[in-house]
Short mmCIF file of C-alpha atoms in Angstrom, two decimals:
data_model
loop_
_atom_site.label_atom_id
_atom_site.label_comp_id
_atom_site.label_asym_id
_atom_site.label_seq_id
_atom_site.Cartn_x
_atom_site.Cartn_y
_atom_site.Cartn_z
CA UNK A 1 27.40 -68.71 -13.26
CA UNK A 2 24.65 -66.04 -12.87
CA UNK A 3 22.27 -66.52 -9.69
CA UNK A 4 18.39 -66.57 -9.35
CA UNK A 5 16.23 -66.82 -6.78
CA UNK A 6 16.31 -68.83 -4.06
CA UNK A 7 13.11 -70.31 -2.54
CA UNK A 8 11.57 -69.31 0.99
CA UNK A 9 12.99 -72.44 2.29
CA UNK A 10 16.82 -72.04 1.21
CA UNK A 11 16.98 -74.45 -1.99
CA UNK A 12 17.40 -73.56 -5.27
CA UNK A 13 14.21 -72.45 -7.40
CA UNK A 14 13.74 -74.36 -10.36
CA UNK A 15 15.64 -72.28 -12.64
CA UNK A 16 18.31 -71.92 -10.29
CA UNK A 17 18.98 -75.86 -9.69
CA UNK A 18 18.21 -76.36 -13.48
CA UNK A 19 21.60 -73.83 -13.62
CA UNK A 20 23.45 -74.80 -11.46
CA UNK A 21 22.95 -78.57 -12.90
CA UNK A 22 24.39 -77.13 -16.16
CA UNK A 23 27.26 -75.49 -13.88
CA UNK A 24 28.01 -79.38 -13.15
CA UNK A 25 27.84 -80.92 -16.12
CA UNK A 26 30.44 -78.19 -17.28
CA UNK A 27 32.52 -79.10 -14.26
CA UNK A 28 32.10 -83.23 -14.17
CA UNK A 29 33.17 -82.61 -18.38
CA UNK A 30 36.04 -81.01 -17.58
CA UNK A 31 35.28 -78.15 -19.46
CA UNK A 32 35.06 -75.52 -16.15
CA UNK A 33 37.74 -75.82 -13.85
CA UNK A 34 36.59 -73.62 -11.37
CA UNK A 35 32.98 -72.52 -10.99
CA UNK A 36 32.40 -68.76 -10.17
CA UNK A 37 28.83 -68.52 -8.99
CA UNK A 38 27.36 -65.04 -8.62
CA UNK A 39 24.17 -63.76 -6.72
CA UNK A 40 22.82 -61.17 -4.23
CA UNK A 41 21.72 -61.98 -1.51
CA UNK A 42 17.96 -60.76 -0.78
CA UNK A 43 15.73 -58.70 1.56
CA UNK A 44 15.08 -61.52 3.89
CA UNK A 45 18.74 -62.70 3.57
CA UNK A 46 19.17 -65.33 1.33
CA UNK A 47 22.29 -65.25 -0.23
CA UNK A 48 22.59 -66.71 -3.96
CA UNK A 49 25.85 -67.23 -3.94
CA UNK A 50 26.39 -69.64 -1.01
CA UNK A 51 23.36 -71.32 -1.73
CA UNK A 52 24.49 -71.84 -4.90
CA UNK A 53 28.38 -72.86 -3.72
CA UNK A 54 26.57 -75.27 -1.11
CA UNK A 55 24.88 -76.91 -3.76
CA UNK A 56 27.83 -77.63 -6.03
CA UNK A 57 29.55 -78.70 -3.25
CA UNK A 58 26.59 -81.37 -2.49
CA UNK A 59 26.78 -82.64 -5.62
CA UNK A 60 30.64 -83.43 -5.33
CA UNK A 61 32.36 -80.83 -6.62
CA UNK A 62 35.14 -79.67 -4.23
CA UNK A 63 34.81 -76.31 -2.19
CA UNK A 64 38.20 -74.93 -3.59
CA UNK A 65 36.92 -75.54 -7.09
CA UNK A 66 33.45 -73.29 -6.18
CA UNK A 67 34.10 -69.58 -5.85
CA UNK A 68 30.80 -67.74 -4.02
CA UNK A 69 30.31 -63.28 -4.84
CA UNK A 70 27.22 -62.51 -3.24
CA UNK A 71 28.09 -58.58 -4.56
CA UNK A 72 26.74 -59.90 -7.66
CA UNK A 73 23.44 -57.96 -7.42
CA UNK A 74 23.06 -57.84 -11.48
CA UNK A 75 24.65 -59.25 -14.35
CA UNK A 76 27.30 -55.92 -15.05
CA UNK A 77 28.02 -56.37 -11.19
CA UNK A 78 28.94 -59.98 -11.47
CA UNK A 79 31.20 -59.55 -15.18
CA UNK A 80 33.02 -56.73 -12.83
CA UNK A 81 33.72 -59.37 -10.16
CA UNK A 82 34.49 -62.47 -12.47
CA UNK A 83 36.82 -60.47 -14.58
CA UNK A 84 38.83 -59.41 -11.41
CA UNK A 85 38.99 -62.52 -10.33
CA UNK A 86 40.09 -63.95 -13.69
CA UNK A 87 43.09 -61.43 -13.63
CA UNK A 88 43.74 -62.13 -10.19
CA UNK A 89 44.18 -65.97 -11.26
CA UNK A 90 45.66 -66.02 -14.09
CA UNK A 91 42.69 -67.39 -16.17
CA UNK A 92 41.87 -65.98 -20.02
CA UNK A 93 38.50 -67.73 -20.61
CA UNK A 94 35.18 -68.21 -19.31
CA UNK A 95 31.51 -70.07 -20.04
CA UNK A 96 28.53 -68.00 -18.97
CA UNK A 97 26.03 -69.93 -18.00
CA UNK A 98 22.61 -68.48 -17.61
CA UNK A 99 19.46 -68.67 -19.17
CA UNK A 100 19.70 -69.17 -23.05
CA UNK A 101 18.44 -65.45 -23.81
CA UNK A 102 20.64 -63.27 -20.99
CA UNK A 103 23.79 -65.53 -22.68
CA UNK A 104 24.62 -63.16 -24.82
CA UNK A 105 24.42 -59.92 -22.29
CA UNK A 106 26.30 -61.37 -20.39
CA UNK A 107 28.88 -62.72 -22.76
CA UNK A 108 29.38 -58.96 -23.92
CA UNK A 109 29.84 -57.83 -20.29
CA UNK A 110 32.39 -60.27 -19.94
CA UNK A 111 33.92 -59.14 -22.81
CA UNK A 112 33.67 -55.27 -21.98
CA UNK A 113 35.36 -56.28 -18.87
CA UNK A 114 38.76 -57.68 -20.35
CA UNK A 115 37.41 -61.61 -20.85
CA UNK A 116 39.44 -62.30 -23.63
CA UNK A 117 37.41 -65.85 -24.79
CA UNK A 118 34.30 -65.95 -23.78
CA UNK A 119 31.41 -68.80 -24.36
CA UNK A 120 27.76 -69.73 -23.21
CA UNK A 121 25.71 -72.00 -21.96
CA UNK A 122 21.99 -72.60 -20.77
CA UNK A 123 19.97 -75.12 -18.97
CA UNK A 124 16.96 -76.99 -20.46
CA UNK A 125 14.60 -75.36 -18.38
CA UNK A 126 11.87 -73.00 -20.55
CA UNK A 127 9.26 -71.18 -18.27
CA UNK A 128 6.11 -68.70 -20.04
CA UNK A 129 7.53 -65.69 -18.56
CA UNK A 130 10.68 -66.46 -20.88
CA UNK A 131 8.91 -64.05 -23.45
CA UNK A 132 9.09 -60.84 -21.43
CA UNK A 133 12.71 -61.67 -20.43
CA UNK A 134 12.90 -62.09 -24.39
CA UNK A 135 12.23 -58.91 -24.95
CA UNK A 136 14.08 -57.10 -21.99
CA UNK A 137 16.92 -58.68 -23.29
CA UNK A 138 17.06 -56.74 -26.40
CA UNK A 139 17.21 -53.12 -24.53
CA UNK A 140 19.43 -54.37 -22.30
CA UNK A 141 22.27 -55.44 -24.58
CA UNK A 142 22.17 -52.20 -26.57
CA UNK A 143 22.79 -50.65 -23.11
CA UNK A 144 25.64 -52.81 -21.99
CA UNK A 145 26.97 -52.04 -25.49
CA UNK A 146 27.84 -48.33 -24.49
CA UNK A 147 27.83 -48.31 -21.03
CA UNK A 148 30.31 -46.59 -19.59
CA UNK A 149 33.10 -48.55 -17.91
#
């Protein structure tokens, strides 16, 4: 699961909590049996990650089962450290779950980085500045298409 920000006070923004509540639902379903959550941690020193581990962990899923990189500064960053960890573990498949239009960018970063099978998923959660991450998107994937490994 790809990060976001994290408020002033330490809690989830809205997006982030609206993720991370998908991250669950994956989780309580049985579908995800280990949640990888991914973030940077920012100038004043919030880290994504554990805030985001902390949280899953408050809502009852145990700490062995949440598994915090807070090098995940962007989305290539954090399909570099998930796929490591993948190998590391044994594990051949994985649900991305970020906002409905960086799914697929990040899908194909998983992919570039040896993910075998790998799915999406996306909150409910629709904000107005959607439409320029809309259109980022599209510039974005061509690059992560030929990047260079």
């Amino acid at each position: 699961m790809l990060g976001n920000t994290v408020d002033a006070d330490g809690r989830p923004s809205p997006r982030l909590a609206a993720r991370l509540d998908r991250a669950y639902d994956c989780y309580a379903a049985a579908r995800c049996r280990v949640l990888f959550v991914s973030g940077g941690v920012d100038p004043a020193g919030r880290d994504e990650a554990a805030v985001m581990r902390d949280y899953l962990i408050a809502r009852g899923v145990p700490a062995d089962r949440v598994v915090a990189d807070s090098l995940g500064n962007d989305t290539w960053a954090t399909a570099i450290h998930a796929s490591a960890y993948m190998r590391e573990h044994g594990y051949v498949s994985a649900i991305a779950i970020t906002q409905y239009f960086h799914v697929p960018r990040t899908m194909l970063a998983l992919r570039r980085h040896g993910v075998p099978e790998v799915g999406g998923a996306s909150p409910r959660f629709v904000e107005a500045r959607d439409l320029y991450s809309i259109l980022r998107e599209l510039p974005a994937i061509a690059w992560y298409a030929m990047r260079p490994l």
